[in-house]
Amino acid sequence: MSAEAGKTVQVIGGGFAGLCAAYFLARQGHHVHLVEKADRRGGLLRTLDTPYGLVETAANALLSNELVEETAAELGVTLIPTRPTAKKRFILRDGKLRRFPLKGPAAMRFITRTAPRFLFARQSLSPQPGESVRNWGERCLGEDATNYLLIPGLSGIYAGEPSSLSASLILGRFFANKKNRVRPGRLRGSVAPKGGMEELTHAMHRYLEQEGAEFKSESTPNLPTIVALPPPAAAAFLEARAPDLSASL
Ligand SMILES: Cc1cc2nc3c(=O)[nH]c(=O)nc-3n(C[C@H](O)[C@H](O)[C@H](O)COP(=O)(O)OP(=O)(O)OC[C@H]3O[C@@H](n4cnc5c(N)ncnc54)[C@H](O)[C@@H]3O)c2cc1C
């Protein structure tokens, strides 16, 4: 339990972000109110058990690191690595599935532009404050690589508009100082709970129940609050409470 344990904190949004925030607060000894407007928690994450196997409606894996592995172990969730065959990713270009979608001069431009900076001036590739994924790609990789490599690759993960996705949040970790990086785990690359992503959200929910967290559909005024909502929902939630912050979203 941390020195400042025992506070009551409300977390707005019961998706993966909110469940994680609530879980770590409860683990530090705080009393949590988890506020979710829908009738289930987990948000976008949902695992469907189909005759063809498990199907995920959103994220199907997590990047492994020490914290992810420790948290899963504490929750009694077994993580398994991605099957090698599933690691092969293809990008559709000109009607064909390609592992590397740049051709001829575009491939040369990408390599000659990016490789020297990557090897000798890595920090120049570091995302700038407020830079979007699209702007970062055009600045650092060039237009072809942005359109045919970066955006299809990241869209499969973040399912968002590249001009609105934050480059520093998504790519910043690759440029972080070594001491700020999360420590690698035992497993490398992507990992997933054996029973699908909902196994993790259900386990967090069970832990919160055991710890006496309160599950609510409406927020309580004047409580310390963590907003764990996607930006449009966060902007709506904050509109009357913090208009400037809401407008900045
Ligand atoms: C097809 C697809 C594939 C993806 N693949 C990957 C992947 O491989 N790797 C990866 O890292 N990510 C992936 N993602 C993204 C990842 O799934 C999401 O970023 C993540 O699940 C979002 O979680 P969240 O808690 O931020 O938001 P959400 O899941 O949207 O949860 C927000 C919650 O807040 C609730 N809410 C909204 N407004 C209010 C309010 N006013 N009061 C109370 N509650 C409110 C909602 O009902 C919802 O439950 C993918 C997404 C999709 C769609």
mmCIF file of C-alpha atoms and ligand atoms in Angstrom:
data_model
loop_
_atom_site.group_PDB
_atom_site.id
_atom_site.type_symbol
_atom_site.label_atom_id
_atom_site.label_comp_id
_atom_site.label_asym_id
_atom_site.label_seq_id
_atom_site.Cartn_x
_atom_site.Cartn_y
_atom_site.Cartn_z
ATOM 1 C CA MET A 1 0.000 0.000 0.000
ATOM 2 C CA SER A 2 1.410 3.448 -0.888
ATOM 3 C CA ALA A 3 1.917 6.221 1.686
ATOM 4 C CA GLU A 4 -1.023 8.140 0.274
ATOM 5 C CA ALA A 5 -3.375 5.152 0.186
ATOM 6 C CA GLY A 6 -6.979 5.366 1.310
ATOM 7 C CA LYS A 7 -8.286 8.113 -0.968
ATOM 8 C CA THR A 8 -11.568 7.775 -2.819
ATOM 9 C CA VAL A 9 -10.958 8.274 -6.531
ATOM 10 C CA GLN A 10 -13.424 7.976 -9.381
ATOM 11 C CA VAL A 11 -12.423 6.700 -12.792
ATOM 12 C CA ILE A 12 -14.678 7.731 -15.665
ATOM 13 C CA GLY A 13 -14.936 5.071 -18.376
ATOM 14 C CA GLY A 14 -14.832 1.320 -17.893
ATOM 15 C CA GLY A 15 -12.926 0.399 -21.058
ATOM 16 C CA PHE A 16 -9.448 -1.086 -20.918
ATOM 17 C CA ALA A 17 -7.895 2.289 -19.988
ATOM 18 C CA GLY A 18 -10.362 2.850 -17.134
ATOM 19 C CA LEU A 19 -10.085 -0.707 -15.845
ATOM 20 C CA CYS A 20 -6.282 -0.429 -15.793
ATOM 21 C CA ALA A 21 -6.431 2.913 -13.949
ATOM 22 C CA ALA A 22 -8.948 1.502 -11.459
ATOM 23 C CA TYR A 23 -6.924 -1.683 -10.985
ATOM 24 C CA PHE A 24 -3.665 0.128 -10.201
ATOM 25 C CA LEU A 25 -5.424 2.596 -7.882
ATOM 26 C CA ALA A 26 -7.103 -0.250 -5.973
ATOM 27 C CA ARG A 27 -3.815 -2.107 -5.778
ATOM 28 C CA GLN A 28 -2.263 0.968 -4.165
ATOM 29 C CA GLY A 29 -4.964 0.886 -1.505
ATOM 30 C CA HIS A 30 -7.378 3.518 -2.820
ATOM 31 C CA HIS A 31 -11.145 3.194 -2.814
ATOM 32 C CA VAL A 32 -12.297 3.315 -6.439
ATOM 33 C CA HIS A 33 -15.561 4.345 -8.042
ATOM 34 C CA LEU A 34 -15.592 3.046 -11.616
ATOM 35 C CA VAL A 35 -18.106 5.045 -13.639
ATOM 36 C CA GLU A 36 -19.312 3.335 -16.824
ATOM 37 C CA LYS A 37 -22.366 4.487 -18.718
ATOM 38 C CA ALA A 38 -22.870 1.204 -20.631
ATOM 39 C CA ASP A 39 -24.248 -1.964 -19.053
ATOM 40 C CA ARG A 40 -20.954 -3.838 -19.460
ATOM 41 C CA ARG A 41 -17.327 -2.983 -18.778
ATOM 42 C CA GLY A 42 -14.503 -3.549 -21.233
ATOM 43 C CA GLY A 43 -15.453 -0.867 -23.780
ATOM 44 C CA LEU A 44 -14.255 -1.761 -27.269
ATOM 45 C CA LEU A 45 -12.652 -4.993 -26.059
ATOM 46 C CA ARG A 46 -14.875 -8.006 -26.511
ATOM 47 C CA THR A 47 -13.898 -11.622 -27.174
ATOM 48 C CA LEU A 48 -16.315 -13.707 -29.224
ATOM 49 C CA ASP A 49 -16.076 -17.483 -29.073
ATOM 50 C CA THR A 50 -16.950 -18.611 -32.619
ATOM 51 C CA PRO A 51 -16.809 -22.016 -34.370
ATOM 52 C CA TYR A 52 -13.655 -20.699 -36.091
ATOM 53 C CA GLY A 53 -11.901 -19.764 -32.855
ATOM 54 C CA LEU A 54 -11.736 -16.666 -30.684
ATOM 55 C CA VAL A 55 -12.477 -13.392 -32.460
ATOM 56 C CA GLU A 56 -11.580 -10.045 -30.922
ATOM 57 C CA THR A 57 -13.665 -6.965 -31.702
ATOM 58 C CA ALA A 58 -10.733 -4.598 -30.970
ATOM 59 C CA ALA A 59 -7.171 -5.150 -29.692
ATOM 60 C CA ASN A 60 -6.190 -8.798 -29.931
ATOM 61 C CA ALA A 61 -2.838 -8.563 -28.160
ATOM 62 C CA LEU A 62 -0.552 -6.488 -25.954
ATOM 63 C CA LEU A 63 3.114 -5.681 -26.443
ATOM 64 C CA SER A 64 4.867 -7.699 -23.811
ATOM 65 C CA ASN A 65 6.992 -6.128 -21.106
ATOM 66 C CA GLU A 66 7.755 -6.798 -17.466
ATOM 67 C CA LEU A 67 4.758 -4.825 -16.165
ATOM 68 C CA VAL A 68 2.293 -6.548 -18.515
ATOM 69 C CA GLU A 69 3.593 -9.965 -17.486
ATOM 70 C CA GLU A 70 3.595 -9.166 -13.757
ATOM 71 C CA THR A 71 0.077 -7.731 -13.917
ATOM 72 C CA ALA A 72 -1.288 -10.745 -15.793
ATOM 73 C CA ALA A 73 0.375 -13.086 -13.287
ATOM 74 C CA GLU A 74 -1.145 -11.170 -10.336
ATOM 75 C CA LEU A 75 -4.551 -11.472 -11.975
ATOM 76 C CA GLY A 76 -4.108 -15.196 -12.640
ATOM 77 C CA VAL A 77 -4.221 -14.686 -16.408
ATOM 78 C CA THR A 78 -1.936 -16.820 -18.577
ATOM 79 C CA LEU A 79 -0.339 -14.940 -21.456
ATOM 80 C CA ILE A 80 0.669 -16.742 -24.608
ATOM 81 C CA PRO A 81 2.873 -15.394 -27.414
ATOM 82 C CA THR A 82 1.519 -14.763 -30.890
ATOM 83 C CA ARG A 83 1.854 -17.763 -33.202
ATOM 84 C CA PRO A 84 4.769 -17.249 -35.624
ATOM 85 C CA THR A 85 2.401 -17.681 -38.600
ATOM 86 C CA ALA A 86 0.167 -14.881 -37.300
ATOM 87 C CA LYS A 87 3.145 -12.512 -37.168
ATOM 88 C CA LYS A 88 3.197 -12.270 -40.953
ATOM 89 C CA ARG A 89 1.439 -9.039 -41.884
ATOM 90 C CA PHE A 90 0.411 -8.069 -45.399
ATOM 91 C CA ILE A 91 -0.580 -4.740 -46.873
ATOM 92 C CA LEU A 92 -2.960 -4.570 -49.826
ATOM 93 C CA ARG A 93 -1.542 -2.459 -52.634
ATOM 94 C CA ASP A 94 -2.662 -2.447 -56.286
ATOM 95 C CA GLY A 95 -4.866 -5.479 -55.660
ATOM 96 C CA LYS A 96 -2.047 -7.617 -54.212
ATOM 97 C CA LEU A 97 -1.155 -8.560 -50.656
ATOM 98 C CA ARG A 98 2.443 -7.498 -50.054
ATOM 99 C CA ARG A 99 4.772 -7.880 -47.114
ATOM 100 C CA PHE A 100 6.714 -4.768 -48.184
ATOM 101 C CA PRO A 101 4.484 -2.492 -50.250
ATOM 102 C CA LEU A 102 7.108 -0.021 -51.546
ATOM 103 C CA LYS A 103 8.587 -0.643 -54.969
ATOM 104 C CA GLY A 104 11.544 0.578 -57.063
ATOM 105 C CA PRO A 105 12.421 4.259 -56.599
ATOM 106 C CA ALA A 106 9.969 4.678 -53.699
ATOM 107 C CA ALA A 107 11.682 1.856 -51.796
ATOM 108 C CA MET A 108 15.112 3.395 -52.530
ATOM 109 C CA ARG A 109 13.939 6.847 -51.405
ATOM 110 C CA PHE A 110 12.589 5.384 -48.181
ATOM 111 C CA ILE A 111 15.777 3.466 -47.410
ATOM 112 C CA THR A 112 18.212 6.270 -48.282
ATOM 113 C CA ARG A 113 16.139 8.839 -46.418
ATOM 114 C CA THR A 114 15.425 6.883 -43.255
ATOM 115 C CA ALA A 115 18.270 4.427 -42.677
ATOM 116 C CA PRO A 116 21.077 7.020 -42.149
ATOM 117 C CA ARG A 117 18.938 9.027 -39.730
ATOM 118 C CA PHE A 118 17.885 5.868 -37.926
ATOM 119 C CA LEU A 119 21.493 4.762 -37.529
ATOM 120 C CA PHE A 120 23.290 8.064 -36.928
ATOM 121 C CA ALA A 121 20.731 10.713 -35.923
ATOM 122 C CA ARG A 122 17.971 8.757 -34.274
ATOM 123 C CA GLN A 123 16.780 11.646 -32.113
ATOM 124 C CA SER A 124 15.929 13.637 -35.279
ATOM 125 C CA LEU A 125 13.189 11.033 -35.864
ATOM 126 C CA SER A 126 11.761 11.605 -32.393
ATOM 127 C CA PRO A 127 8.114 12.834 -32.526
ATOM 128 C CA GLN A 128 7.658 16.540 -31.819
ATOM 129 C CA PRO A 129 5.070 17.834 -29.336
ATOM 130 C CA GLY A 130 1.606 17.869 -30.917
ATOM 131 C CA GLU A 131 2.784 16.108 -34.083
ATOM 132 C CA SER A 132 0.285 13.689 -35.642
ATOM 133 C CA VAL A 133 1.237 10.262 -36.947
ATOM 134 C CA ARG A 134 0.656 11.454 -40.522
ATOM 135 C CA ASN A 135 2.849 14.554 -40.080
ATOM 136 C CA TRP A 136 5.557 12.499 -38.383
ATOM 137 C CA GLY A 137 5.504 9.980 -41.238
ATOM 138 C CA GLU A 138 5.732 12.651 -43.933
ATOM 139 C CA ARG A 139 8.581 14.403 -42.091
ATOM 140 C CA CYS A 140 10.585 11.287 -41.260
ATOM 141 C CA LEU A 141 9.667 8.571 -43.768
ATOM 142 C CA GLY A 142 8.377 10.420 -46.837
ATOM 143 C CA GLU A 143 4.956 10.329 -48.475
ATOM 144 C CA ASP A 144 5.007 6.850 -50.048
ATOM 145 C CA ALA A 145 6.212 5.116 -46.913
ATOM 146 C CA THR A 146 3.633 7.043 -44.889
ATOM 147 C CA ASN A 147 0.722 6.111 -47.151
ATOM 148 C CA TYR A 148 1.627 2.522 -47.942
ATOM 149 C CA LEU A 149 3.597 1.361 -44.902
ATOM 150 C CA LEU A 150 3.062 3.426 -41.774
ATOM 151 C CA ILE A 151 -0.645 4.211 -42.047
ATOM 152 C CA PRO A 152 -1.862 0.732 -43.068
ATOM 153 C CA GLY A 153 0.369 -0.765 -40.357
ATOM 154 C CA LEU A 154 -0.851 1.505 -37.574
ATOM 155 C CA SER A 155 -4.481 1.564 -38.740
ATOM 156 C CA GLY A 156 -4.590 -2.180 -38.113
ATOM 157 C CA ILE A 157 -3.649 -1.469 -34.512
ATOM 158 C CA TYR A 158 -5.173 1.859 -33.556
ATOM 159 C CA ALA A 159 -8.152 1.936 -35.928
ATOM 160 C CA GLY A 160 -8.010 5.751 -35.864
ATOM 161 C CA GLU A 161 -7.504 8.658 -38.268
ATOM 162 C CA PRO A 162 -3.681 9.150 -38.682
ATOM 163 C CA SER A 163 -4.002 12.951 -38.767
ATOM 164 C CA SER A 164 -5.585 12.795 -35.301
ATOM 165 C CA LEU A 165 -3.372 10.137 -33.712
ATOM 166 C CA SER A 166 -0.565 11.479 -31.528
ATOM 167 C CA ALA A 167 2.889 10.494 -32.807
ATOM 168 C CA SER A 168 4.509 10.942 -29.409
ATOM 169 C CA LEU A 169 1.980 8.684 -27.645
ATOM 170 C CA ILE A 170 2.254 5.954 -30.262
ATOM 171 C CA LEU A 171 5.894 6.156 -31.340
ATOM 172 C CA GLY A 172 7.535 8.125 -28.518
ATOM 173 C CA ARG A 173 8.436 5.011 -26.557
ATOM 174 C CA PHE A 174 10.840 3.938 -29.328
ATOM 175 C CA PHE A 175 12.812 7.135 -28.769
ATOM 176 C CA ALA A 176 12.572 7.319 -24.967
ATOM 177 C CA ASN A 177 15.747 7.382 -22.871
ATOM 178 C CA LYS A 178 16.834 3.906 -21.933
ATOM 179 C CA LYS A 179 16.161 4.612 -18.257
ATOM 180 C CA ASN A 180 12.523 5.615 -19.002
ATOM 181 C CA ARG A 181 11.785 2.518 -21.052
ATOM 182 C CA VAL A 182 9.699 -0.267 -19.577
ATOM 183 C CA ARG A 183 11.776 -3.322 -18.871
ATOM 184 C CA PRO A 184 11.337 -6.167 -21.350
ATOM 185 C CA GLY A 185 9.452 -9.233 -20.221
ATOM 186 C CA ARG A 186 10.246 -12.905 -20.500
ATOM 187 C CA LEU A 187 8.077 -13.196 -23.617
ATOM 188 C CA ARG A 188 8.958 -11.052 -26.625
ATOM 189 C CA GLY A 189 6.622 -9.234 -29.007
ATOM 190 C CA SER A 190 2.836 -9.483 -28.827
ATOM 191 C CA VAL A 191 1.133 -11.589 -26.198
ATOM 192 C CA ALA A 192 -2.507 -12.313 -25.442
ATOM 193 C CA PRO A 193 -4.468 -13.979 -22.664
ATOM 194 C CA LYS A 194 -5.121 -17.596 -23.557
ATOM 195 C CA GLY A 195 -8.876 -17.031 -23.346
ATOM 196 C CA GLY A 196 -8.829 -13.737 -25.257
ATOM 197 C CA MET A 197 -8.611 -10.103 -24.195
ATOM 198 C CA GLU A 198 -11.823 -10.241 -22.183
ATOM 199 C CA GLU A 199 -10.145 -12.688 -19.813
ATOM 200 C CA LEU A 200 -7.980 -9.769 -18.707
ATOM 201 C CA THR A 201 -10.821 -7.257 -18.363
ATOM 202 C CA HIS A 202 -12.954 -9.807 -16.477
ATOM 203 C CA ALA A 203 -10.052 -10.554 -14.111
ATOM 204 C CA MET A 204 -9.564 -6.827 -13.417
ATOM 205 C CA HIS A 205 -13.273 -6.478 -12.780
ATOM 206 C CA ARG A 206 -13.235 -9.411 -10.326
ATOM 207 C CA TYR A 207 -10.238 -7.906 -8.516
ATOM 208 C CA LEU A 208 -12.046 -4.566 -8.203
ATOM 209 C CA GLU A 209 -15.139 -6.312 -6.809
ATOM 210 C CA GLN A 210 -13.006 -8.130 -4.226
ATOM 211 C CA GLU A 211 -11.386 -4.846 -3.220
ATOM 212 C CA GLY A 212 -14.791 -3.232 -2.641
ATOM 213 C CA ALA A 213 -14.736 -0.877 -5.638
ATOM 214 C CA GLU A 214 -18.071 0.748 -6.437
ATOM 215 C CA PHE A 215 -19.503 0.419 -9.944
ATOM 216 C CA LYS A 216 -21.560 3.418 -10.970
ATOM 217 C CA SER A 217 -23.246 4.835 -14.040
ATOM 218 C CA GLU A 218 -23.017 8.503 -13.003
ATOM 219 C CA SER A 219 -20.071 10.512 -11.722
ATOM 220 C CA THR A 220 -19.984 12.107 -8.266
ATOM 221 C CA PRO A 221 -19.153 15.829 -8.004
ATOM 222 C CA ASN A 222 -15.997 16.927 -6.171
ATOM 223 C CA LEU A 223 -14.170 13.613 -6.079
ATOM 224 C CA PRO A 224 -10.605 13.291 -7.403
ATOM 225 C CA THR A 225 -11.245 12.062 -10.935
ATOM 226 C CA ILE A 226 -9.376 10.230 -13.659
ATOM 227 C CA VAL A 227 -10.952 10.580 -17.090
ATOM 228 C CA ALA A 228 -10.268 7.414 -19.082
ATOM 229 C CA LEU A 229 -12.401 8.157 -22.122
ATOM 230 C CA PRO A 230 -11.650 8.473 -25.841
ATOM 231 C CA PRO A 231 -11.114 12.187 -26.717
ATOM 232 C CA PRO A 232 -14.651 12.971 -28.049
ATOM 233 C CA ALA A 233 -16.287 11.417 -24.963
ATOM 234 C CA ALA A 234 -13.727 13.101 -22.687
ATOM 235 C CA ALA A 235 -14.446 16.474 -24.337
ATOM 236 C CA ALA A 236 -18.194 15.995 -23.748
ATOM 237 C CA PHE A 237 -17.629 14.927 -20.127
ATOM 238 C CA LEU A 238 -15.380 17.924 -19.421
ATOM 239 C CA GLU A 239 -17.412 20.542 -21.297
ATOM 240 C CA ALA A 240 -19.203 21.950 -18.251
ATOM 241 C CA ARG A 241 -16.499 20.979 -15.727
ATOM 242 C CA ALA A 242 -13.339 22.232 -17.461
ATOM 243 C CA PRO A 243 -14.298 24.111 -20.649
ATOM 244 C CA ASP A 244 -10.718 25.010 -21.683
ATOM 245 C CA LEU A 245 -9.494 21.458 -21.317
ATOM 246 C CA SER A 246 -12.579 20.199 -23.156
ATOM 247 C CA ALA A 247 -11.976 22.627 -26.041
ATOM 248 C CA SER A 248 -8.331 21.538 -26.306
ATOM 249 C CA LEU A 249 -9.471 17.964 -26.957
HETATM 250 C C1 LIG B 1 -10.505 -3.321 -34.843
HETATM 251 C C2 LIG B 1 -9.576 -2.778 -33.785
HETATM 252 C C3 LIG B 1 -8.328 -3.373 -33.616
HETATM 253 C C4 LIG B 1 -7.459 -2.889 -32.632
HETATM 254 N N1 LIG B 1 -6.244 -3.497 -32.461
HETATM 255 C C5 LIG B 1 -5.403 -3.070 -31.493
HETATM 256 C C6 LIG B 1 -4.168 -3.727 -31.228
HETATM 257 O O1 LIG B 1 -3.830 -4.712 -31.882
HETATM 258 N N2 LIG B 1 -3.364 -3.247 -30.239
HETATM 259 C C7 LIG B 1 -3.736 -2.157 -29.484
HETATM 260 O O2 LIG B 1 -2.980 -1.755 -28.585
HETATM 261 N N3 LIG B 1 -4.901 -1.525 -29.695
HETATM 262 C C8 LIG B 1 -5.744 -1.959 -30.662
HETATM 263 N N4 LIG B 1 -6.946 -1.343 -30.847
HETATM 264 C C9 LIG B 1 -7.276 -0.208 -30.003
HETATM 265 C C10 LIG B 1 -7.711 -0.649 -28.605
HETATM 266 O O3 LIG B 1 -8.608 -1.727 -28.672
HETATM 267 C C11 LIG B 1 -8.372 0.561 -27.965
HETATM 268 O O4 LIG B 1 -7.446 1.638 -27.989
HETATM 269 C C12 LIG B 1 -8.753 0.320 -26.521
HETATM 270 O O5 LIG B 1 -9.548 -0.831 -26.367
HETATM 271 C C13 LIG B 1 -9.510 1.559 -26.069
HETATM 272 O O6 LIG B 1 -9.776 1.444 -24.701
HETATM 273 P P1 LIG B 1 -10.311 2.708 -23.921
HETATM 274 O O7 LIG B 1 -10.595 2.284 -22.545
HETATM 275 O O8 LIG B 1 -9.383 3.842 -24.140
HETATM 276 O O9 LIG B 1 -11.643 3.149 -24.697
HETATM 277 P P2 LIG B 1 -13.018 2.359 -24.904
HETATM 278 O O10 LIG B 1 -12.802 0.913 -25.082
HETATM 279 O O11 LIG B 1 -13.728 3.113 -25.981
HETATM 280 O O12 LIG B 1 -13.768 2.557 -23.517
HETATM 281 C C14 LIG B 1 -14.366 3.755 -23.142
HETATM 282 C C15 LIG B 1 -15.511 3.412 -22.195
HETATM 283 O O13 LIG B 1 -16.031 4.623 -21.676
HETATM 284 C C16 LIG B 1 -17.447 4.529 -21.653
HETATM 285 N N5 LIG B 1 -17.965 5.907 -21.657
HETATM 286 C C17 LIG B 1 -18.025 6.787 -22.685
HETATM 287 N N6 LIG B 1 -18.497 7.973 -22.252
HETATM 288 C C18 LIG B 1 -18.733 7.846 -20.919
HETATM 289 C C19 LIG B 1 -19.209 8.725 -19.904
HETATM 290 N N7 LIG B 1 -19.560 9.996 -20.165
HETATM 291 N N8 LIG B 1 -19.328 8.258 -18.637
HETATM 292 C C20 LIG B 1 -18.985 6.977 -18.337
HETATM 293 N N9 LIG B 1 -18.527 6.089 -19.269
HETATM 294 C C21 LIG B 1 -18.396 6.526 -20.535
HETATM 295 C C22 LIG B 1 -17.800 3.715 -22.882
HETATM 296 O O14 LIG B 1 -19.082 3.122 -22.756
HETATM 297 C C23 LIG B 1 -16.671 2.685 -22.874
HETATM 298 O O15 LIG B 1 -16.997 1.534 -22.123
HETATM 299 C C24 LIG B 1 -7.851 -1.792 -31.816
HETATM 300 C C25 LIG B 1 -9.113 -1.206 -31.981
HETATM 301 C C26 LIG B 1 -9.973 -1.696 -32.949
HETATM 302 C C27 LIG B 1 -11.342 -1.068 -33.096
#
